[in-house]
Coordinates of C-alpha atoms in Angstrom, one line a residue:
M1 CA -160.7 -242.8 99.3
G2 CA -163.7 -244.8 98.2
I3 CA -164.8 -245.2 94.6
E4 CA -168.0 -243.3 95.2
K5 CA -166.0 -240.1 96.0
I6 CA -164.1 -240.4 92.7
L7 CA -166.9 -241.1 90.2
P8 CA -168.9 -238.2 88.6
C9 CA -172.3 -239.3 89.8
T10 CA -174.0 -242.2 91.6
L11 CA -174.4 -245.3 89.5
Q12 CA -177.4 -247.6 90.1
L13 CA -178.2 -251.1 88.8
K14 CA -181.7 -252.0 87.7
K15 CA -182.1 -255.6 86.7
L16 CA -185.7 -255.2 85.5
M17 CA -187.4 -252.5 83.5
M18 CA -188.1 -250.3 86.6
R19 CA -188.4 -246.8 85.4
S20 CA -189.3 -245.2 88.7
G21 CA -186.8 -242.5 89.6
S22 CA -185.6 -242.1 86.0
D23 CA -186.6 -239.2 83.7
V24 CA -185.5 -240.6 80.4
L25 CA -184.9 -244.1 78.9
C26 CA -181.7 -244.5 76.7
I27 CA -181.8 -247.2 74.1
I28 CA -178.8 -248.0 71.9
D29 CA -179.6 -251.4 70.4
R30 CA -182.9 -252.3 68.6
A31 CA -182.4 -255.9 69.7
T32 CA -182.9 -254.9 73.4
L33 CA -186.0 -252.9 72.7
P34 CA -188.7 -253.1 75.3
E35 CA -191.9 -254.6 73.9
E36 CA -193.9 -251.5 74.8
L37 CA -191.7 -249.5 72.4
R38 CA -191.8 -251.6 69.3
E39 CA -194.9 -249.9 67.8
T40 CA -193.5 -246.5 68.5
F41 CA -190.1 -247.3 66.9
E42 CA -191.8 -248.7 63.8
E43 CA -193.9 -245.5 63.5
H44 CA -190.7 -243.4 63.6
R45 CA -189.1 -245.6 61.0
S46 CA -192.0 -245.1 58.7
F47 CA -191.4 -241.4 58.3
D48 CA -187.7 -241.0 59.3
K49 CA -185.2 -242.9 57.1
S50 CA -182.4 -241.8 59.4
F51 CA -184.0 -243.2 62.5
D52 CA -181.6 -246.1 62.9
S53 CA -178.5 -244.0 62.0
S54 CA -178.9 -240.9 64.1
V55 CA -179.6 -239.8 67.7
S56 CA -183.2 -238.9 68.4
C57 CA -185.3 -238.0 71.4
F58 CA -189.1 -238.4 71.5
K59 CA -192.1 -239.0 73.7
A60 CA -193.2 -242.6 74.3
P61 CA -196.8 -242.5 75.5
S62 CA -196.7 -246.2 76.3
L63 CA -194.0 -245.7 78.9
G64 CA -194.8 -242.4 80.3
I65 CA -191.2 -241.0 80.0
P66 CA -189.2 -239.7 77.0
V67 CA -186.9 -242.0 75.1
I68 CA -183.4 -241.3 73.6
Y69 CA -182.4 -243.6 70.8
S70 CA -178.7 -243.6 70.0
P71 CA -178.4 -246.6 67.7
V72 CA -175.4 -248.8 67.4
P73 CA -174.8 -248.6 63.6
K74 CA -175.1 -251.5 61.2
L75 CA -171.8 -253.3 61.9
T76 CA -169.3 -254.4 59.2
D77 CA -166.8 -257.2 59.6
Y78 CA -164.2 -254.6 60.7
D79 CA -166.1 -252.8 63.4
D80 CA -165.3 -253.5 67.0
V81 CA -166.9 -253.1 70.5
R82 CA -166.2 -249.4 70.4
S83 CA -169.4 -249.0 68.4
Y84 CA -171.3 -249.8 71.6
Q85 CA -169.1 -247.4 73.6
K86 CA -169.8 -244.6 71.2
A87 CA -173.5 -245.2 71.1
A88 CA -173.7 -245.2 74.9
K89 CA -171.6 -242.0 75.0
E90 CA -173.8 -240.3 72.5
S91 CA -177.0 -241.3 74.3
I92 CA -175.7 -239.8 77.6
Q93 CA -174.5 -236.7 75.8
K94 CA -178.0 -236.2 74.4
A95 CA -179.5 -236.7 77.8
I96 CA -177.3 -234.1 79.3
K97 CA -177.9 -231.6 76.5
A98 CA -181.7 -232.1 76.8
G99 CA -181.6 -231.4 80.5
F100 CA -182.3 -234.8 81.9
R101 CA -180.8 -235.6 85.3
T102 CA -181.6 -239.3 86.0
P103 CA -181.4 -241.4 82.8
L104 CA -181.9 -245.2 82.6
L105 CA -179.6 -246.8 80.1
V106 CA -180.6 -250.2 78.7
V107 CA -177.4 -252.2 78.3
P108 CA -177.5 -254.7 75.4
K109 CA -175.9 -258.0 75.1
S110 CA -174.0 -259.0 71.9
K111 CA -173.2 -262.5 70.6
R112 CA -170.3 -261.0 68.6
F113 CA -168.8 -258.9 71.4
P114 CA -168.9 -260.8 74.7
Q115 CA -167.9 -257.7 76.7
A116 CA -170.3 -255.3 75.1
E117 CA -172.2 -254.8 78.4
L118 CA -169.1 -253.7 80.3
C119 CA -167.9 -251.6 77.4
T120 CA -171.3 -249.9 77.1
V121 CA -171.3 -248.9 80.8
L122 CA -167.7 -247.6 80.4
G123 CA -168.7 -245.6 77.4
A124 CA -171.5 -244.0 79.3
L125 CA -169.2 -243.2 82.3
E126 CA -166.6 -241.7 80.0
Q127 CA -169.1 -239.1 78.8
L128 CA -169.8 -238.0 82.4
Y129 CA -166.2 -237.0 83.1
V130 CA -165.8 -233.3 84.0
P131 CA -162.2 -231.9 83.9
I132 CA -160.6 -231.3 87.3
Q133 CA -160.1 -227.6 86.8
L134 CA -163.7 -227.0 85.9
R135 CA -164.8 -229.0 89.0
E136 CA -162.6 -226.9 91.2
A137 CA -163.5 -223.6 89.6
D138 CA -167.3 -224.2 89.6
P139 CA -168.4 -227.0 92.0
S140 CA -171.9 -226.7 90.7
Q141 CA -170.6 -228.4 87.5
K142 CA -169.0 -231.3 89.3
S143 CA -171.7 -233.7 88.1
L144 CA -173.4 -233.6 84.8
L145 CA -176.1 -236.0 86.1
A146 CA -177.7 -236.6 89.5
N147 CA -177.8 -240.4 88.9
L148 CA -177.2 -242.9 86.1
S149 CA -179.2 -246.1 86.2
V150 CA -178.2 -249.0 84.0
Q151 CA -180.4 -252.0 83.2
I152 CA -178.3 -255.2 82.8
D153 CA -180.1 -258.5 82.4
G154 CA -178.4 -261.6 83.5
P155 CA -176.9 -263.3 86.6
D156 CA -173.6 -261.4 86.2
A157 CA -175.1 -257.9 86.3
D158 CA -173.6 -257.1 89.7
D159 CA -170.2 -258.2 88.6
I160 CA -170.3 -256.2 85.5
L161 CA -171.3 -253.1 87.4
K162 CA -168.6 -253.6 90.0
D163 CA -166.0 -254.2 87.3
A164 CA -167.1 -251.0 85.5
L165 CA -166.9 -248.9 88.7
I166 CA -163.3 -250.1 89.6
L167 CA -162.1 -249.6 86.0
E168 CA -163.7 -246.2 85.8
S169 CA -162.1 -245.1 89.1
G170 CA -158.7 -245.7 87.5
R171 CA -159.6 -244.0 84.3
F172 CA -160.9 -241.1 86.2
I173 CA -157.6 -240.5 87.9
A174 CA -155.7 -241.0 84.6
R175 CA -158.0 -238.3 83.0
D176 CA -157.5 -235.9 85.9
I177 CA -153.7 -236.0 85.6
G178 CA -153.8 -236.0 81.8
V179 CA -156.2 -233.2 81.4
G180 CA -154.7 -230.8 83.9
D181 CA -153.1 -227.8 82.3
P182 CA -149.3 -227.1 82.7
E183 CA -149.9 -225.2 86.0
R184 CA -152.6 -227.3 87.5
M185 CA -150.7 -230.6 87.1
T186 CA -147.1 -229.5 87.7
P187 CA -144.8 -232.3 89.0
I188 CA -145.4 -231.2 92.6
A189 CA -149.2 -230.9 92.1
V190 CA -149.3 -234.5 90.7
E191 CA -147.4 -235.7 93.8
K192 CA -150.0 -234.0 96.1
Y193 CA -152.9 -235.4 94.0
I194 CA -151.5 -239.0 94.1
T195 CA -150.6 -239.1 97.7
A196 CA -154.1 -237.9 98.7
L197 CA -155.9 -240.4 96.6
L198 CA -153.7 -243.5 97.2
P199 CA -152.6 -243.3 100.9
S200 CA -152.6 -247.1 101.3
L201 CA -149.8 -247.6 98.7
K202 CA -146.2 -247.1 99.6
V203 CA -145.2 -243.8 98.0
T204 CA -141.6 -242.7 97.6
V205 CA -140.7 -239.3 96.0
I206 CA -137.3 -238.4 94.7
S207 CA -137.0 -234.7 94.0
D208 CA -133.7 -233.4 95.4
V209 CA -131.4 -232.4 92.6
P210 CA -128.2 -234.0 94.0
T211 CA -129.9 -237.4 94.1
L212 CA -131.4 -236.9 90.7
Q213 CA -128.1 -235.9 89.2
K214 CA -126.3 -238.9 90.7
E215 CA -128.9 -241.7 90.3
Y216 CA -131.1 -240.5 87.5
P217 CA -128.7 -238.3 85.3
L218 CA -130.8 -238.5 82.1
F219 CA -133.9 -237.4 84.0
A220 CA -131.9 -234.6 85.7
A221 CA -130.7 -233.3 82.3
V222 CA -134.3 -232.8 81.2
N223 CA -135.2 -231.2 84.6
R224 CA -132.3 -228.6 84.5
A225 CA -134.2 -225.7 82.9
A226 CA -137.4 -226.3 84.9
D227 CA -135.6 -226.7 88.2
V228 CA -135.1 -222.9 88.4
V229 CA -138.9 -222.5 88.9
E230 CA -139.9 -224.2 92.2
R231 CA -143.4 -225.3 91.1
H232 CA -142.0 -226.8 87.9
R233 CA -139.2 -228.9 89.6
G234 CA -139.2 -232.5 88.5
R235 CA -139.7 -235.5 90.7
I236 CA -139.9 -239.3 90.3
I237 CA -142.9 -240.7 92.2
F238 CA -142.6 -244.4 93.1
L239 CA -145.8 -246.3 94.0
E240 CA -145.7 -249.9 95.4
Y241 CA -148.3 -252.5 96.1
K242 CA -147.3 -255.6 98.0
P243 CA -149.7 -258.5 97.9
P244 CA -150.8 -260.4 101.1
K245 CA -149.5 -263.7 99.7
P246 CA -146.2 -264.6 98.1
A247 CA -146.1 -263.0 94.7
K248 CA -146.2 -265.2 91.6
K249 CA -145.4 -262.3 89.2
T250 CA -144.2 -258.7 89.4
L251 CA -145.4 -255.8 87.3
M252 CA -143.0 -252.8 87.1
L253 CA -144.4 -249.8 85.2
V254 CA -142.7 -246.6 84.2
G255 CA -144.8 -243.7 82.9
K256 CA -143.7 -240.6 81.0
G257 CA -145.0 -237.6 82.8
V258 CA -143.8 -234.6 80.9
T259 CA -146.2 -231.9 82.3
Y260 CA -145.3 -229.6 79.3
D261 CA -143.1 -230.2 76.4
T262 CA -141.6 -227.1 74.8
G263 CA -139.1 -229.2 72.9
G264 CA -136.4 -227.6 75.0
A265 CA -133.5 -226.1 73.0
D266 CA -134.8 -227.9 69.9
I267 CA -138.0 -225.9 70.4
K268 CA -141.3 -226.9 69.0
A269 CA -141.9 -224.1 66.4
G270 CA -144.7 -223.4 64.0
G271 CA -147.6 -223.8 66.4
V272 CA -146.9 -227.5 67.2
M273 CA -146.3 -226.8 70.9
A274 CA -150.1 -226.4 71.7
G275 CA -151.5 -229.5 73.3
M276 CA -148.2 -230.6 74.9
S277 CA -149.7 -230.6 78.3
R278 CA -151.0 -234.1 77.3
D279 CA -147.4 -235.4 77.2
K280 CA -147.9 -236.7 80.7
C281 CA -150.6 -239.2 79.8
G282 CA -148.3 -242.2 80.2
A283 CA -147.7 -241.4 83.8
A284 CA -151.4 -240.6 84.1
A285 CA -152.2 -244.1 82.9
V286 CA -149.8 -245.7 85.3
A287 CA -151.4 -243.8 88.2
G288 CA -154.8 -245.0 87.0
F289 CA -153.6 -248.5 86.8
M290 CA -152.4 -248.3 90.4
Q291 CA -155.8 -247.0 91.5
V292 CA -157.3 -250.2 90.1
V293 CA -154.6 -252.3 91.8
N294 CA -155.4 -250.5 95.0
E295 CA -159.1 -251.4 94.6
M296 CA -158.7 -255.0 93.4
K297 CA -155.8 -255.9 95.8
P298 CA -154.6 -258.9 93.9
E299 CA -153.4 -261.6 96.3
D300 CA -150.3 -262.7 94.5
I301 CA -149.2 -259.9 92.2
H302 CA -146.5 -257.4 93.3
V303 CA -146.7 -254.0 91.5
V304 CA -144.1 -251.3 91.4
A305 CA -144.8 -248.1 89.4
A306 CA -142.9 -244.9 88.7
L307 CA -144.3 -241.6 87.5
C308 CA -141.5 -239.6 85.8
M309 CA -142.9 -236.1 86.3
V310 CA -140.8 -233.3 84.6
R311 CA -141.3 -230.3 82.5
N312 CA -139.2 -230.0 79.3
S313 CA -138.6 -226.3 79.6
V314 CA -136.3 -224.0 77.5
G315 CA -134.0 -221.6 79.2
E316 CA -130.4 -220.7 79.9
D317 CA -129.7 -224.0 81.7
C318 CA -131.6 -226.3 79.4
Y319 CA -129.7 -229.4 78.1
V320 CA -128.7 -229.2 74.5
A321 CA -127.8 -231.4 71.6
D322 CA -124.1 -232.6 71.5
E323 CA -124.0 -233.0 75.3
I324 CA -122.6 -236.4 76.4
I325 CA -124.3 -237.7 79.6
T326 CA -123.5 -240.9 81.4
S327 CA -126.6 -242.9 82.2
R328 CA -127.4 -244.8 85.3
A329 CA -126.2 -247.9 83.6
G330 CA -122.8 -246.3 82.9
L331 CA -123.3 -245.7 79.1
R332 CA -122.2 -242.5 77.5
V333 CA -125.1 -241.0 75.7
R334 CA -124.8 -238.2 73.1
I335 CA -127.8 -236.0 72.9
G336 CA -129.1 -235.6 69.4
N337 CA -132.4 -233.8 70.0
T338 CA -133.8 -232.3 73.2
D339 CA -137.3 -232.9 71.9
A340 CA -136.7 -236.6 72.5
E341 CA -137.0 -236.0 76.2
G342 CA -139.5 -238.8 76.9
R343 CA -136.9 -241.6 76.6
M344 CA -134.5 -239.5 78.6
C345 CA -136.9 -239.0 81.6
M346 CA -137.8 -242.8 81.7
A347 CA -134.5 -244.5 80.9
D348 CA -132.8 -244.3 84.3
V349 CA -136.0 -245.1 86.1
L350 CA -136.4 -248.2 83.9
C351 CA -132.8 -249.1 84.7
R352 CA -133.6 -248.8 88.4
M353 CA -136.6 -251.1 88.0
K354 CA -134.3 -253.6 86.3
E355 CA -131.9 -253.4 89.2
I356 CA -134.6 -254.0 91.7
A357 CA -135.9 -257.0 89.8
V358 CA -132.4 -258.6 89.7
K359 CA -131.2 -257.6 93.2
D360 CA -134.4 -258.7 94.9
N361 CA -134.8 -261.7 92.6
L362 CA -138.4 -260.7 92.1
P363 CA -140.6 -263.5 90.7
N364 CA -141.5 -263.4 87.0
P365 CA -140.8 -259.6 86.5
H366 CA -142.3 -257.7 83.6
L367 CA -141.2 -254.2 83.0
F368 CA -143.2 -251.6 81.0
T369 CA -142.7 -248.1 79.7
I370 CA -145.9 -246.2 78.8
A371 CA -145.6 -242.9 77.0
T372 CA -147.0 -240.5 74.5
L373 CA -143.6 -240.9 72.9
T374 CA -143.6 -240.4 69.1
G375 CA -145.6 -238.7 66.4
H376 CA -144.5 -241.7 64.3
A377 CA -146.7 -244.0 66.5
W378 CA -149.7 -241.7 65.8
I379 CA -149.0 -241.7 62.0
S380 CA -148.3 -245.4 61.9
A381 CA -151.3 -246.7 64.0
G382 CA -153.7 -243.8 63.7
A383 CA -155.9 -242.1 66.3
G384 CA -157.3 -244.6 68.8
Q385 CA -154.7 -247.3 68.7
T386 CA -151.8 -248.0 71.0
I387 CA -148.5 -249.6 69.7
A388 CA -147.0 -252.4 71.7
I389 CA -143.4 -253.5 71.3
D390 CA -142.0 -256.5 73.2
N391 CA -138.4 -257.3 73.9
S392 CA -137.2 -260.8 73.0
V393 CA -138.3 -262.3 76.4
A394 CA -141.8 -260.9 76.3
A395 CA -142.2 -261.8 72.7
A396 CA -141.3 -265.4 73.4
E397 CA -144.5 -265.5 75.5
N398 CA -146.5 -263.7 72.8
H399 CA -147.2 -261.0 75.2
A400 CA -148.0 -258.1 72.8
R401 CA -150.4 -260.3 70.9
K402 CA -152.2 -261.2 74.2
L403 CA -152.4 -257.5 75.0
Q404 CA -153.7 -256.8 71.5
E405 CA -156.4 -259.5 72.0
A406 CA -157.5 -258.0 75.3
G407 CA -157.6 -254.6 73.7
Q408 CA -159.8 -255.8 70.9
I409 CA -162.2 -257.3 73.4
Y410 CA -162.4 -254.3 75.7
G411 CA -162.3 -251.4 73.3
E412 CA -158.6 -250.4 73.6
P413 CA -157.1 -251.7 70.3
Y414 CA -153.4 -252.2 69.7
E415 CA -151.0 -252.5 66.8
V416 CA -148.0 -254.7 67.4
S417 CA -144.5 -253.7 66.2
V418 CA -141.4 -255.9 66.2
L419 CA -137.9 -254.8 67.0
R420 CA -135.3 -255.3 64.2
P421 CA -131.5 -255.2 64.3
S422 CA -131.6 -251.9 62.5
D423 CA -133.4 -250.3 65.4
F424 CA -130.4 -251.0 67.7
E425 CA -127.9 -250.0 65.0
F426 CA -129.6 -246.7 64.7
N427 CA -128.9 -245.9 68.4
A428 CA -125.2 -247.0 68.3
G429 CA -122.5 -244.5 69.1
K430 CA -121.1 -242.8 66.0
A431 CA -118.1 -241.0 67.3
L432 CA -115.2 -242.0 69.6
G433 CA -116.2 -241.5 73.2
E434 CA -119.9 -242.2 72.9
D435 CA -121.7 -245.4 73.5
L436 CA -125.2 -244.4 72.3
V437 CA -126.9 -241.7 70.4
Q438 CA -130.1 -240.5 72.0
A439 CA -131.9 -239.5 68.8
N440 CA -131.3 -238.0 65.4
N441 CA -132.3 -234.4 64.8
A442 CA -135.3 -235.0 62.6
P443 CA -138.9 -235.4 63.8
S444 CA -139.9 -239.0 64.4
V445 CA -142.5 -238.8 61.6
R446 CA -139.6 -238.2 59.2
T447 CA -137.5 -241.0 60.7
P448 CA -137.8 -244.5 59.4
R449 CA -139.0 -246.8 62.2
G450 CA -139.5 -243.7 64.3
H451 CA -141.4 -245.5 67.0
Q452 CA -139.4 -248.7 67.2
V453 CA -136.0 -246.9 67.5
P454 CA -136.8 -245.4 71.0
A455 CA -137.8 -248.8 72.3
A456 CA -134.4 -250.2 71.2
F457 CA -132.7 -247.2 72.8
L458 CA -134.4 -247.9 76.2
I459 CA -133.3 -251.5 76.0
K460 CA -129.7 -250.6 75.4
V461 CA -129.3 -247.6 77.7
T462 CA -130.7 -249.5 80.7
G463 CA -128.7 -252.7 80.2
L464 CA -131.9 -254.7 79.5
D465 CA -130.1 -256.1 76.5
Q466 CA -128.0 -258.1 79.0
H467 CA -131.2 -259.9 80.2
G468 CA -132.3 -261.6 77.0
L469 CA -133.5 -265.1 76.4
D470 CA -130.1 -266.8 77.0
S471 CA -129.1 -264.8 80.0
S472 CA -129.1 -266.1 83.6
K473 CA -131.9 -263.6 84.5
P474 CA -134.2 -263.1 81.5
I475 CA -136.5 -260.0 82.0
K476 CA -139.6 -259.3 80.0
Y477 CA -140.0 -255.7 78.8
T478 CA -142.8 -254.1 76.8
H479 CA -142.9 -250.5 75.5
L480 CA -146.3 -249.0 74.9
D481 CA -146.5 -245.9 72.7
I482 CA -149.9 -244.3 73.4
A483 CA -149.4 -241.2 71.2
G484 CA -152.3 -242.2 69.1
S485 CA -154.6 -243.5 71.8
A486 CA -154.2 -241.0 74.7
G487 CA -156.6 -238.5 73.3
E488 CA -155.7 -235.0 71.9
L489 CA -157.2 -231.7 72.6
P490 CA -160.0 -230.8 72.5
E491 CA -161.1 -234.3 73.3
M492 CA -160.8 -235.6 76.8
P493 CA -158.0 -238.0 77.7
T494 CA -159.0 -241.6 77.1
A495 CA -157.0 -243.2 79.9
A496 CA -155.7 -245.9 77.5
P497 CA -154.3 -248.5 78.1
V498 CA -155.6 -248.9 81.7
V499 CA -158.4 -251.3 80.9
S500 CA -156.4 -253.7 78.6
L501 CA -153.5 -253.8 81.1
V502 CA -155.8 -254.7 83.9
K503 CA -157.6 -257.4 81.9
T504 CA -154.3 -258.9 80.7
H505 CA -152.3 -258.8 83.9
L506 CA -154.5 -258.6 86.9
L507 CA -157.3 -261.0 86.0
N508 CA -155.9 -263.6 83.6

C-alpha cells in the first residue's frame, strides 16, 4: 500500500512563497517572517504583550489571506527541538478549529537544532492524525484538512519532505494499533491489519495453543484466560525483511502487544485499569518501524520483528502467582505477580530471536524489546522520555548513548539506565526448585530499580547472559521502556521510538 493511502491528507511542497491554493498562512518562528508581514506583526506587538507567547489568528491585508501565528517560545538552554514540533502542532490545531482546509506552513530553519525543519513537518502531521475507529465510524471525518502545504527553503527541501512522509507512515500505523480500543485491536484484528498493510514482508503467525504451550510457554501462560474467547486469543506475529544485498547487520525487535491489561489474577484495582488498551504500544512501534523498513528497503540490513499480541484477562483459567513455568530456555520461573505479564509475553519470543541469531550465524545481530513495561519508568524519566537499557555487549558500543543522541536531535528524548549486579540478584530463584522469580508482588513504582530489574530478567530467562562480551557469540541487546513516552489517554499515541530507531539504525 502506498504512503499516500496511509497519510491523513495530501502533503505538498512549496519552495517559494506561493500562496495560491492555500486559505491561511501558518507562521511559527519570527525569524522566518515574510517581509510583507513585518509591519503587521509589529503593530500587533504594540498592543498585545502576549503576541509572541500565544496562538493568534488575524487578517493580513498585505497578503490577502489570514495568518495564524503559533510562536516557538523563547528558548532556554534546556529546551529541545520539541518546541518546534509543539508550535507546528498548535498552528495546525488552530487552523482546523478555525475552519481552514488548505493551510500553508512556513517551515523555519534553526542553527541550534539542525533537524528543526523535519521535526516541524512531523509535528504538523501528528496533529492531523484521526483515530482509526473514528475514521471507520464516520468516513467524513477521515481527513481534518483537504491539503497541507509546507514551505521549505533550501536545496534539501524534497529530501526533508520525503523523509517526513516515510517516517509519518510508520508513526501512523503505530498510532492506529496503539489507539485502537480493546475490541477494535484484538490480537486477531492486529494480524488482519498488519497483513493487509505490509503484504511485501514475510509474515508468520503462531496462534495454535499446542505450539504456543510447547515453544512459547511463558506467553501461553498469559494467554490462558483470554484463549476461551475466540476474538481475544493471543498470537505472535513475525515480520521479516530480507535485503537485496548480503546483510551487514541484523535488527531483531520484539514488541509487547498486550491489547488489554486487567492485571490478571493480581487485578488492577482502584481505577488504575482504565487506559490499559495502550499496553500494546511497544508492538505498535515495532509495526511502525517495519512500515518504514518496507518503504526504505535498506540494501544491507536484515530485519526480523515480532509482535507479541495477547490480552491479560482474568478468569477461571488465568495464570496465578506461585505457578512454576519452564521457559523456552529451560529455566524454571516462579510467578510472583500476574500484572508483570509484559516480560512474560516477550521472553520466549526474545529467546527465539537469540536462537535464530546463533543458529543462522546472522551478521552483527542486535536484539530489542520495546514495551510499555513499568510505571517505574514513567516515574523515573517522566512523561515524554523513553528509557534505554543496554546489555554489556551493546553498552560496549555505547549504543544507548547513540540512541539518546538521535532522540535529542529528532524530538524523541531518552534517559539511559545501567544494569547492576543487584538487578540480576533480584530475579534469582529463592526456593528450591526454581531458577528465577518473575517479579515481586509490589508495583514497580514501589520497587527499587523497578525498570532495570525486568531487563535483567529478560536477559537471564532467555539465556542472553550466555552471550556476553567474553562469549564465542556476543549478542547485543537493548531494552526500551516506553511507558513514559508512548502517550496516555486522552492524548494520542506518540509512536515513540520509531523515529529515533530509524535514524540510529537504518541511516547511520
